[in-house]
Structures are given as C-alpha cells and as structure tokens.
XYZ file of C-alpha atoms in Angstrom:
664
model
C 56.326 218.102 105.267
C 58.356 214.914 104.902
C 61.680 213.869 106.357
C 64.453 213.845 103.707
C 65.605 210.587 105.275
C 62.482 208.977 103.835
C 63.998 209.578 100.394
C 67.603 208.630 101.200
C 66.669 205.435 103.031
C 64.490 204.180 100.159
C 65.687 201.090 98.311
C 63.969 202.416 95.163
C 66.436 205.231 94.427
C 67.980 205.079 90.926
C 71.401 203.390 90.902
C 74.125 203.133 88.306
C 75.435 199.849 86.914
C 79.094 199.006 87.412
C 79.959 199.956 83.824
C 78.548 203.480 84.185
C 80.321 203.970 87.540
C 83.672 202.888 86.133
C 83.244 205.058 83.018
C 82.542 208.071 85.226
C 85.760 207.375 87.143
C 87.745 207.010 83.919
C 86.288 210.245 82.476
C 87.666 212.197 85.470
C 91.254 211.116 84.709
C 92.838 213.075 81.797
C 95.443 210.301 81.401
C 92.870 207.568 80.843
C 93.844 205.231 78.007
C 91.042 204.867 75.469
C 91.643 201.095 75.537
C 90.491 201.057 79.166
C 87.267 202.805 78.129
C 86.674 200.249 75.367
C 87.308 197.284 77.666
C 84.991 198.730 80.325
C 82.140 199.120 77.828
C 82.665 195.642 76.393
C 82.073 194.235 79.884
C 78.378 195.043 79.389
C 77.172 193.613 76.028
C 73.787 195.376 76.269
C 75.301 198.848 76.669
C 77.928 198.005 74.010
C 75.201 197.213 71.484
C 73.242 200.362 72.310
C 76.304 202.641 72.021
C 77.258 201.058 68.700
C 73.718 201.556 67.368
C 73.714 205.176 68.594
C 77.062 205.901 66.901
C 75.528 204.981 63.531
C 72.416 207.113 64.046
C 71.675 210.459 62.380
C 72.137 212.113 65.794
C 75.928 211.917 65.472
C 76.186 211.963 61.682
C 79.581 210.215 61.515
C 81.033 210.061 58.018
C 81.423 206.261 57.977
C 79.646 203.319 59.604
C 81.065 202.027 62.892
C 81.052 198.219 62.806
C 82.701 197.736 66.198
C 82.941 199.458 69.566
C 86.722 199.797 69.008
C 86.013 202.286 66.208
C 82.972 203.953 67.770
C 84.689 205.039 71.006
C 87.584 207.012 69.400
C 85.180 208.703 66.971
C 82.592 209.664 69.589
C 85.034 210.468 72.408
C 85.172 209.351 76.030
C 82.752 212.002 77.321
C 80.106 211.172 74.702
C 80.384 207.434 75.337
C 80.141 207.987 79.101
C 77.065 210.165 78.540
C 75.438 207.467 76.421
C 76.184 204.690 78.927
C 74.755 206.752 81.778
C 71.774 207.750 79.639
C 70.903 204.165 78.759
C 71.132 203.239 82.447
C 68.790 206.077 83.419
C 66.356 205.230 80.643
C 65.918 201.788 82.172
C 65.339 203.352 85.606
C 62.626 205.551 84.081
C 60.713 202.702 82.462
C 57.855 201.346 84.532
C 54.307 200.054 84.329
C 51.246 200.734 86.467
C 49.489 203.916 87.605
C 52.689 206.027 87.533
C 53.665 205.057 83.976
C 52.546 208.363 82.442
C 54.576 210.319 85.018
C 57.710 208.279 84.321
C 57.186 208.614 80.562
C 56.793 212.387 80.872
C 59.913 212.612 83.041
C 62.047 210.708 80.519
C 60.720 212.574 77.465
C 61.427 215.901 79.165
C 64.945 214.721 80.086
C 65.687 213.896 76.430
C 64.289 217.246 75.261
C 66.373 219.094 77.861
C 69.559 217.260 76.888
C 69.046 218.025 73.165
C 68.240 221.669 73.981
C 71.317 221.953 76.236
C 73.521 220.620 73.423
C 72.180 223.202 70.927
C 72.466 226.033 73.470
C 76.056 225.008 74.237
C 76.884 225.118 70.526
C 75.927 228.800 70.555
C 78.241 229.513 73.506
C 81.150 227.267 72.550
C 81.529 223.621 71.533
C 83.795 222.891 74.523
C 80.600 222.750 76.643
C 78.607 220.643 74.174
C 78.968 217.129 75.579
C 79.001 218.149 79.247
C 75.784 220.049 78.544
C 74.100 217.050 76.908
C 74.781 214.913 79.992
C 73.854 217.581 82.560
C 70.715 218.383 80.572
C 69.759 214.736 80.901
C 70.566 214.636 84.632
C 69.190 217.996 85.751
C 65.862 216.524 86.924
C 67.263 213.263 88.323
C 65.848 214.454 91.673
C 62.372 214.199 90.148
C 63.030 210.560 89.216
C 64.365 209.857 92.720
C 61.240 211.359 94.332
C 58.918 209.472 91.976
C 60.595 206.212 92.967
C 60.944 206.877 96.721
C 57.904 209.005 97.744
C 55.320 208.680 94.915
C 52.269 209.043 97.189
C 53.628 212.281 98.694
C 54.778 213.713 95.354
C 51.727 213.138 93.120
C 49.377 215.569 94.944
C 52.118 218.206 94.793
C 52.535 217.800 91.017
C 48.772 218.022 90.514
C 48.583 221.149 92.691
C 51.382 222.847 90.704
C 49.610 222.056 87.424
C 46.193 223.213 88.660
C 47.514 226.461 90.154
C 49.881 227.070 87.205
C 52.841 227.455 89.536
C 56.497 226.467 89.497
C 56.826 222.807 90.595
C 59.907 223.429 92.765
C 58.107 226.167 94.721
C 55.123 223.919 95.512
C 57.425 220.994 96.421
C 59.293 223.189 98.932
C 56.065 224.619 100.294
C 54.326 221.255 100.822
C 57.165 218.746 101.263
C 59.940 220.942 102.660
C 62.323 219.723 99.942
C 62.335 220.005 96.131
C 63.640 217.923 93.253
C 66.552 220.317 92.632
C 67.922 219.707 96.127
C 67.406 215.969 95.747
C 69.145 216.052 92.358
C 72.238 217.782 93.771
C 72.362 215.185 96.572
C 72.176 212.392 93.962
C 75.096 213.981 92.117
C 77.112 213.989 95.345
C 76.292 210.313 95.930
C 77.432 209.428 92.414
C 80.565 211.575 92.890
C 79.805 213.695 89.836
C 81.930 216.828 89.350
C 81.266 220.022 91.287
C 80.590 221.742 87.947
C 77.661 219.372 87.335
C 76.296 219.945 90.831
C 76.437 223.742 90.507
C 74.644 223.751 87.136
C 71.837 221.533 88.486
C 71.595 223.534 91.719
C 70.693 226.726 89.846
C 68.563 225.473 86.935
C 65.310 226.721 88.514
C 66.748 229.992 89.905
C 64.818 233.184 89.263
C 65.953 235.533 86.514
C 67.392 237.950 89.103
C 69.275 235.137 90.872
C 70.801 234.006 87.572
C 71.929 237.547 86.698
C 73.676 237.750 90.069
C 75.773 234.684 89.113
C 77.423 236.261 86.052
C 80.849 236.308 87.716
C 80.684 232.575 88.485
C 83.280 230.638 86.413
C 80.553 228.111 85.547
C 78.069 230.785 84.455
C 77.804 229.668 80.810
C 76.943 226.132 81.892
C 74.464 227.423 84.497
C 72.625 229.477 81.837
C 72.635 226.595 79.341
C 70.982 224.257 81.847
C 68.524 226.923 83.114
C 67.402 227.688 79.541
C 67.174 223.987 78.638
C 64.969 223.441 81.717
C 62.626 226.185 80.493
C 62.538 224.539 77.043
C 61.719 221.180 78.641
C 58.859 222.768 80.598
C 57.677 224.544 77.434
C 57.336 221.290 75.475
C 56.190 219.012 78.321
C 54.666 220.974 81.181
C 50.950 221.781 81.316
C 52.112 225.258 82.438
C 53.627 226.201 79.078
C 52.688 229.865 79.600
C 55.041 230.241 82.576
C 57.747 228.336 80.679
C 57.378 230.608 77.632
C 57.607 233.736 79.770
C 60.819 232.500 81.429
C 62.324 231.252 78.169
C 61.746 234.576 76.375
C 63.423 236.412 79.246
C 66.442 234.077 79.416
C 67.055 233.936 75.650
C 66.743 237.706 75.204
C 69.085 238.505 78.105
C 71.741 235.798 77.851
C 71.619 234.767 74.180
C 70.632 238.098 72.629
C 67.802 236.268 70.842
C 64.741 238.349 69.850
C 61.318 236.807 70.504
C 60.713 236.528 66.733
C 63.791 234.269 66.383
C 62.746 232.011 69.259
C 60.178 230.140 67.106
C 62.862 229.025 64.649
C 65.201 227.936 67.444
C 62.464 225.830 69.045
C 61.938 224.121 65.663
C 65.685 223.264 65.729
C 65.295 221.833 69.235
C 62.338 219.681 68.129
C 64.294 218.297 65.182
C 67.267 217.492 67.454
C 65.299 215.839 70.257
C 63.409 213.719 67.723
C 66.820 212.432 66.542
C 67.849 211.778 70.171
C 64.557 209.992 70.859
C 65.372 207.473 68.153
C 68.528 206.481 70.048
C 66.560 205.816 73.240
C 63.560 204.327 71.386
C 61.134 206.900 72.784
C 58.013 207.930 70.877
C 57.717 211.725 70.746
C 54.622 211.846 68.531
C 52.528 213.343 71.328
C 54.844 216.370 71.630
C 53.113 219.206 69.787
C 54.849 221.639 67.439
C 56.297 224.855 68.932
C 53.611 226.890 67.156
C 50.742 224.840 68.612
C 52.269 225.089 72.077
C 52.801 228.840 71.610
C 49.077 229.390 71.081
C 48.243 227.480 74.291
C 50.959 229.314 76.206
C 49.549 232.683 75.192
C 46.083 231.567 76.331
C 47.532 230.660 79.713
C 49.242 234.033 79.950
C 45.876 235.672 79.310
C 44.450 233.741 82.261
C 47.420 234.584 84.480
C 47.165 238.245 83.569
C 43.473 238.267 84.380
C 44.067 236.614 87.760
C 46.879 239.027 88.657
C 44.757 242.013 87.742
C 41.761 240.699 89.710
C 43.954 240.395 92.809
C 45.547 243.859 92.598
C 43.139 246.455 91.191
C 39.669 247.797 91.797
C 36.793 246.411 89.807
C 36.358 248.982 87.028
C 40.041 249.734 86.405
C 40.844 246.062 86.815
C 38.383 244.962 84.134
C 39.633 247.603 81.695
C 43.229 246.420 82.137
C 42.196 242.789 81.759
C 40.335 243.477 78.527
C 43.244 245.483 77.156
C 45.737 242.711 77.940
C 43.351 240.076 76.627
C 42.920 241.931 73.330
C 46.688 242.315 73.036
C 47.413 238.626 73.649
C 44.564 237.506 71.394
C 46.027 239.750 68.712
C 49.420 238.085 69.214
C 47.725 234.705 68.899
C 46.133 235.741 65.604
C 49.494 236.952 64.343
C 51.025 233.645 65.393
C 48.338 231.687 63.568
C 48.745 233.848 60.473
C 52.449 233.001 60.570
C 51.756 229.268 60.382
C 54.658 228.239 58.230
C 53.769 224.758 57.009
C 51.581 223.714 54.116
C 48.965 221.357 55.632
C 48.937 218.916 52.690
C 52.649 218.423 51.947
C 54.008 219.396 55.405
C 56.632 221.551 53.668
C 57.152 225.238 54.303
C 54.519 227.434 52.686
C 54.680 230.582 50.581
C 54.390 233.042 53.473
C 57.392 231.425 55.139
C 59.310 231.502 51.861
C 58.601 235.201 51.372
C 59.733 236.043 54.909
C 62.901 233.940 54.748
C 63.695 235.080 51.206
C 63.670 238.728 52.322
C 66.109 238.000 55.167
C 68.381 235.973 52.913
C 68.466 238.732 50.286
C 69.672 241.213 52.907
C 72.311 238.780 54.180
C 73.614 238.056 50.673
C 73.646 241.764 49.817
C 75.793 242.508 52.887
C 78.287 239.713 52.171
C 78.156 239.785 48.330
C 77.143 236.110 48.254
C 75.054 234.483 45.523
C 71.492 233.316 46.087
C 69.600 230.874 43.908
C 65.940 230.104 43.199
C 64.541 226.931 41.600
C 60.904 226.820 40.502
C 59.345 223.411 39.850
C 55.923 222.815 38.293
C 54.358 219.346 37.949
C 53.645 218.681 34.284
C 50.010 218.323 33.174
C 48.819 218.368 36.767
C 45.275 219.436 35.806
C 45.041 216.414 33.534
C 46.177 214.142 36.384
C 43.475 215.597 38.619
C 40.783 215.285 35.956
C 41.772 211.724 35.011
C 42.475 210.161 38.384
C 40.698 212.456 40.851
C 41.755 215.052 43.373
C 42.835 212.475 45.963
C 45.406 211.142 43.520
C 46.448 214.728 42.742
C 47.043 215.280 46.459
C 49.112 212.084 46.584
C 51.255 213.325 43.681
C 51.881 216.633 45.472
C 52.836 214.812 48.666
C 55.215 212.402 46.935
C 56.913 215.116 44.874
C 57.315 217.230 48.019
C 58.783 214.269 49.910
C 61.293 213.478 47.151
C 62.398 217.108 46.868
C 62.587 217.676 50.645
C 64.766 214.621 51.184
C 67.218 215.554 48.435
C 67.818 219.212 49.318
C 70.506 220.359 51.717
C 69.687 221.573 55.214
C 70.973 225.008 54.240
C 68.412 225.214 51.395
C 64.737 226.035 51.914
C 62.069 223.988 50.109
C 58.500 225.341 50.000
C 55.168 224.778 48.321
C 54.661 228.033 46.436
C 51.078 227.395 45.387
C 49.021 224.786 43.545
C 51.391 222.304 41.902
C 54.326 224.725 42.035
C 57.262 224.335 44.427
C 60.244 226.575 45.065
C 63.709 226.014 46.511
C 65.882 228.821 47.834
C 69.477 227.649 47.335
C 72.228 228.821 49.652
C 75.475 230.075 48.061
C 75.042 228.335 44.674
C 77.131 228.385 41.530
C 75.482 228.227 38.099
C 76.724 224.662 37.607
C 75.756 223.688 41.144
C 72.180 224.913 40.861
C 71.846 223.217 37.469
C 73.035 219.900 38.968
C 70.589 220.243 41.873
C 67.658 221.038 39.558
C 68.551 218.188 37.200
C 68.848 215.756 40.123
C 65.389 216.778 41.341
C 63.954 216.397 37.849
C 65.287 212.836 37.587
C 64.118 211.890 41.069
C 60.581 213.078 40.315
C 60.600 211.288 36.958
C 61.786 208.037 38.591
C 59.367 208.158 41.536
C 56.873 205.291 41.335
C 53.344 206.624 41.909
C 50.529 204.167 41.297
C 46.795 204.375 40.740
C 44.860 201.142 41.239
C 48.064 199.105 40.933
C 49.368 200.787 37.767
C 52.185 203.286 37.644
C 51.247 206.787 36.493
C 54.157 208.743 34.946
C 54.783 212.033 36.767
C 57.332 214.609 35.624
C 58.138 218.219 36.400
C 59.546 221.211 34.569
C 62.142 223.257 36.411
C 63.616 226.708 36.036
C 66.485 228.141 38.056
C 68.303 231.426 38.458
C 71.355 232.543 40.390
C 72.228 236.137 41.269
C 74.061 238.357 43.739
C 71.895 241.052 45.371
C 73.307 244.582 45.059
C 73.485 246.837 48.126
C 70.455 248.686 46.753
C 68.126 245.708 46.434
C 65.130 247.609 45.060
C 63.294 245.255 42.716
C 66.017 242.585 42.848
C 63.937 239.974 44.679
C 61.068 240.398 42.216
C 63.480 240.069 39.307
C 64.981 236.872 40.718
C 61.522 235.302 41.100
C 60.491 236.413 37.612
C 63.658 235.018 35.998
C 63.223 231.636 37.703
C 59.554 231.567 36.702
C 60.386 232.392 33.072
C 63.121 229.757 33.015
C 60.558 227.218 34.238
C 58.135 228.190 31.461
C 60.977 227.807 28.950
C 61.218 224.195 30.147
C 57.465 223.720 29.641
C 57.426 225.366 26.203
C 60.332 223.204 25.028
C 58.580 219.916 25.781
C 58.351 219.707 29.606
C 60.387 217.479 31.958
C 63.393 219.763 31.443
C 65.648 222.161 33.325
C 66.553 225.685 32.228
C 69.006 227.794 34.217
C 69.766 231.507 34.051
C 72.459 233.594 35.674
C 72.080 237.312 36.367
C 75.540 237.577 37.917
C 77.813 239.981 36.073
C 81.012 238.623 34.552
C 83.043 240.615 37.046
C 81.075 239.313 40.050
C 81.260 235.797 38.644
C 85.037 235.929 38.432
C 85.237 237.323 41.954
C 83.020 234.523 43.288
C 85.297 231.935 41.689
C 88.263 233.580 43.396
C 86.407 233.578 46.731
C 85.529 229.875 46.453
C 89.113 228.995 45.562
C 90.281 230.991 48.592
C 88.104 229.239 51.201
C 89.727 226.982 53.773
C 87.313 224.129 53.002
C 88.201 224.218 49.273
C 91.907 224.284 50.156
C 91.483 221.170 52.346
C 89.864 219.361 49.406
C 92.571 220.414 46.920
C 95.219 219.182 49.369
C 93.297 215.858 49.576
C 92.931 216.165 53.355
C 89.185 215.516 52.939
C 86.886 214.722 50.048
C 83.968 217.011 49.154
C 81.189 214.980 50.885
C 83.160 214.820 54.145
C 84.042 218.517 54.294
C 80.441 219.368 53.343
C 79.168 217.461 56.390
C 81.642 219.334 58.602
C 80.484 222.681 57.193
C 76.890 221.794 58.123
C 78.064 221.284 61.720
C 79.834 224.661 61.921
C 78.109 227.005 64.392
C 76.251 229.768 62.598
C 77.807 233.192 63.010
C 75.388 235.555 64.710
C 77.005 238.459 62.848
C 79.764 238.395 60.260
C 82.827 240.556 60.810
C 82.659 243.538 58.445
C 85.087 243.436 55.555
C 86.580 246.799 56.559
C 87.298 245.520 60.046
C 88.857 242.361 58.587
C 91.038 244.432 56.263
C 92.361 246.433 59.232
C 92.921 243.280 61.295
C 94.819 241.741 58.367
C 96.810 245.005 57.987
C 95.739 245.306 54.373
C 94.121 248.703 55.031
C 94.468 251.434 57.632
C 91.519 252.770 59.623
C 91.696 256.023 57.635
C 91.477 254.125 54.342
C 88.444 252.206 55.594
C 86.776 255.491 56.580
C 87.548 256.904 53.120
C 85.928 253.876 51.424
C 82.862 254.041 53.676
C 82.356 257.725 52.820
C 82.316 256.882 49.104
C 79.986 253.941 49.793
C 77.591 256.271 51.617
C 77.314 258.407 48.477
C 77.080 255.873 45.650
C 75.979 252.608 47.344
C 78.791 250.524 45.839
C 80.189 247.546 47.675
C 83.193 248.032 49.907
C 85.394 245.729 47.833
C 84.476 247.413 44.532
C 85.464 250.818 45.859
C 88.710 249.480 47.357
C 89.683 247.930 43.991
C 88.754 251.084 42.031
C 90.878 253.202 44.365
C 93.691 250.636 44.043
C 93.742 250.164 47.800
C 93.140 246.422 47.435
C 93.635 243.906 44.630
C 90.887 241.532 43.502
C 92.827 238.676 45.135
C 92.932 240.541 48.437
C 89.184 241.252 48.311
C 88.513 237.581 47.504
C 90.702 236.523 50.436
C 88.865 238.859 52.828
C 85.454 237.638 51.611
C 86.581 234.005 51.999
C 87.603 234.386 55.648
C 84.491 236.517 56.306
C 82.150 233.818 54.954
C 84.132 230.882 56.326
C 86.540 231.798 59.155
C 89.266 229.107 59.128
C 89.360 229.087 62.935
C 85.629 228.250 63.121
C 85.922 225.393 60.619
C 89.135 224.215 62.290
C 87.527 224.017 65.731
C 84.531 222.203 64.227
C 86.841 219.581 62.700
C 88.479 219.148 66.110
C 85.130 218.879 67.936
C 83.993 216.240 65.414
C 87.280 214.416 66.072
C 88.130 214.527 62.380
C 91.466 216.225 63.173
C 93.678 216.701 66.214
C 94.399 220.219 67.556
C 98.068 220.245 66.555
C 97.306 218.895 63.070
C 94.559 221.481 62.557
C 96.841 224.305 63.672
C 99.480 223.214 61.176
C 96.941 223.016 58.327
C 95.589 226.494 59.108
C 99.160 227.787 59.173
C 99.860 226.300 55.721
C 96.550 227.621 54.328
C 97.195 231.148 55.599
C 100.766 231.157 54.365
C 99.657 230.234 50.846
C 96.768 232.678 50.550
C 98.317 235.537 52.478
C 101.345 235.295 50.202
C 99.195 236.629 47.362
C 97.023 238.861 49.545
C 99.431 240.544 51.958
C 102.035 243.006 50.637
C 104.525 242.384 53.434
C 105.796 238.967 54.564
C 105.992 239.959 58.203
C 102.262 240.732 58.235
C 101.511 237.197 57.161
C 103.729 235.799 59.880
C 102.130 238.061 62.487
C 98.578 237.009 61.545
C 99.474 233.326 61.287
C 100.945 233.246 64.787
C 97.885 234.983 66.264
C 95.520 232.542 64.550
C 97.468 229.424 65.536
C 97.463 230.584 69.162
C 93.669 230.136 69.142
C 94.080 226.358 68.736
C 95.802 225.952 72.087
C 92.664 224.318 73.455
C-alpha cells in the first residue's frame, strides 16, 4: 500500500500550460466571444501552429484550407480547439526517454485510440456528445500518466502483475497500492476544475457490466457508456490482455449499442482508420498496432487459456478436462472461421473476393428494401499474361499493386473496391446513376492509362478494360445478384473485344424505375440545396459522407402515415397485397391510386436522406447555423410537400414538427 499523498505531493504530476487553463475557463462560459479564444491561442505560437496544422488534416476534412488561426477557430469550434490545445499539452507530458519510454508511449497511443473510438461511439448516440467525448476519451486515463510520473517504481510491478495474471489493471492497483488510476484521474480532473460531467464519465469507465447497467437512469449515462466502451477498445488494441478486453467490448456493444458480434469487426476497422488519422495530428507512429483481425485471433487464444484455468479451479478432473476440451474446440473453431474470413488480399492490400461476396449480399438486400440502385464495375488489366511473360512475375505483382492503389484512392468511401481474382478487380458502387457509373469507370480507365509504371528505367504502358452495370434489386432477388455480375462481366469483355482500354456500361433498370429514381434524386434535400446554390456538389457530397449511418430506415408505410398521405388501414391493405405478389410498396400504392408517383418519390427521398439528419450534420460541421438550417428545411418541405401532400394544412403541420427538432 502507498499513501495517496505520495502522488499529490509529487512535483512530477502533469500540469497544464496557461493557454490550456484559460481556454478551459473560456469554454465553460456560453457567452465567450470567439475573439477571446483566438487571442488566447495566439499567445502560444507553438500551440497555434499545431492547431492550424491539425485543422488542415484529413481528420477534420474541412472543405477549404485554413491559412490562419482566425479562420480555423470558427470552423473547428471552441470545444474542438480547447480539446486540441489540451491534447497537445498532454502529448508533451507523455513524451519521455529512458527505461519508462515504452510505458509512456503505450499510454499515449492508447489515449489517442480511446479518443478516436469515443468520437465514433458518440456519433452513433448523437453528435452533440462528439467533441466532449473526444476530449474525455483522451483524458480518461490521465490518472495512469500521473502515477507513471509520480510513483513509477511502485506502479511498474503492478502493471507487470496485471499482464502476467491477465487481470484488470485497476483491480490489481487497488489490491496492491490501495488506489487505482481511475481514482487518481478523477482527482486530477477536480484539480484542473474540469466539469462534473467529465469527472463522472471517467469515474465509471472501468465499472463492471452490472454496475454500468445500474446507471441507466443517470443523466450522463450516454457519455458514461461511450467512455466505458472506448476504454475497452483501447485495451483491445493496446493491452496484452486483449482477451478480457474483447469479452467486455462484445458485452458492452451488444447491450448498449445493439451491435451483433459479427458487426464488431467492421466497427473496429473504422476505429483503426480514425485513430490513424488522429495519430498524424499528434505525430505518433501507430505501425506497431496490429489489425483488429490479428488481435482477434490472439484474444480468442487468451480466452481459451482463461476458460481452461477457470475450469481447472472449479470442476473435478474428468468432467473438468471434458469441458476444457469442448470449449477449446469451440474457440479454435471460431479462430478458424475468423481466419477464413480474412478480408484483405495479401498482395494489393485491398478487400478480397470473399469480402466482396459477403458485402454484396448485404447491399443487395438493403437496396431491395429501399428500391435503391446498385452498381458493379469490373476491371481487367489488358494483356496481363504478356506483361508477366515479358517482364517477370515480380513486375506483374507491381502492376497489380499500382492499379489497385490508383483505383482505391479514386473511389468514394461509400464504394467497395476489391481484387476479384488474378488481374481482375471489382467495384461495388453505392446509389449510382448510369451516367455516374460511366464517369467513374472512365475516370478509372484514364488514371490507369496515365499511371507511370517502369521496368529498368523505361515506362511500360498499362491499360485496363472496364465493364459496368447498374440495376435495382427486386423484392424477390432470386438470381438478381448473379445477373448483375454476369452483365458487368459481359460489358467488360465487350470492351476487350472492341480493342481494349475502353468502358462499356449497361443498365438493367426498367424505364419506369429509372424515371422514379430521377424523381427521387430531384426530391432529396441535398439536391435541393445544390439547385438553390446554397452549396456546390463537392461540398454537399463531403457533408453526406459525414452523416451518421441510419441503423434502420423508417419503412415507407410508416413514413406515409406520419406524413398523413395514407391511413393505417390503407397501409395494411397495401401490405396484404405485397404479401401475395411481392411487389414493392410504392408500386402497389400507385396502382391502387392511393399515392402519386411524386408522392412515392418524396417518401423515398426522405427515407433515404432524412432532411433533419443532413441538417444536423451541416450544423455539427459548422457549415450552417441552427436558425438558418431550420429555415432551409422549412423552404424545402414547403416546396416538395406542395406537390406531395393533398392538403395544405398537412404540410404546415409536418413543417412545424420538423423545424421544432432544430431547437438545439
């Protein structure tokens, strides 16, 4: 046991520079003038330079370059700037040399991972928590930094014991030292006069699952869960005890985020991408952080060991061994399944065919439910066998890698690029038009043609033939996926047969569906903002990428009732017909003359792109103010509801209810 006074009396405790202290004070006052924030930052040239560099990084993705702190602060916001200033201060406190360097490095890497994870988790629960969560995620283990600096000789044996025994660090700290880093962290927050909300979130981030469930009535519960889950993610990526972290993370995400275990892998890939962006801001090398899939295999091995130990301690020899073997076989089987699901092609580092097939199936179902188009582009490197035979297989591998790099960098985040096999690549295109998919394919063709690939100092021409198809999956999707693949493949061979280095595009969307899709696109809030010249297409496209993904879309029947375009009885009548013949809801409604095509297009537009969601995203990105956004949504709804709603008073009723949601 140690006396807590040994920590608090140490002159090695992390401290905040004057700039960070003043920014924290300013952030607590809602009437703070942004000029005061700017002047405070400018008092420290080093922090000013770092914030300016961060504002122009991919982490924030601002639409234009910030050349001065006067522009960066209004665009980022006071809370973000305060977070960055505090973060840069803490990063300096976590940099050291000597025998403890690896411990400090691990602490700081885990802090960055936890802050990035907290930001993504907050996005799923509401963007109003996003920037608080980033800062608290960074600060949640400040007690660990304080203990490293003040009592390193007492702490190191405890950390080693926790790792060796595969136990929770806080438990071993309390057991051996009589105090843990969570308690120290809360005390540090009190010393720095951070808000009570921050202190509460940090206080509970290592609580047991049962303790967290008991806090569901706490007004800060969402923030508590965000920080608890981000702590588990930090332990998963950084702790030697990844098995315990995985077990806790699966439990937390299933209970509080309704996230199945199968979806957790994809979310952890998102976290890795985000913390790698954050690491660039703080100039931290994350190369030694393994991929979620590699960590998952190790975590499962640890769980095997933990299961064996638990069984040895609690059962008799014969029954115990049988249970151990059964659990071991089960976990080894899960490991094999995990390995078989390896989703990246080892040569090009792109997604592989098995991942494409799995994702393609999910996307087909989603597009069938929402009547959205899906596109496929096949690309085949021209005369690849000849390249291999002439220049060797190593050069052939280089060609594959360079083509994959060019294509990966030029596709949207919402599209999926994969190596399909051999020299063939495939792109699954999200919500394409025929013209749009043709432009994308043609752009890729030109990029590949213009890529400079050399052999022994001389450029070797490399081209590709591309084929694309766009279609809308019917509700009965039997054979549709196979047809889409076949059409894209045939279109690609048309390009080869007609001289190579070409693009051929096919559409298997019916004329009726095509017209409806045009109506839907014209009805979307984002398109309306462009036509009104509020934003240009590149800017609104970036905002759409930042919109939180809807876990489930509101059903069109429910939307129609909410909009007072249909009654509940009419929806039931349509669903009964749908049950019999498998038609889409909108088709039946139009045939029965219960809805017009314009009304169906309007409903599909707000189903795919709820104006409130896009509006709040524009506010969170500080591209619009709340009042301005509310007025734009009101104008948009009044225009489109005028053609969709039969009664003026219904439009007014809906508009008022929607605008009320912007009273943030």
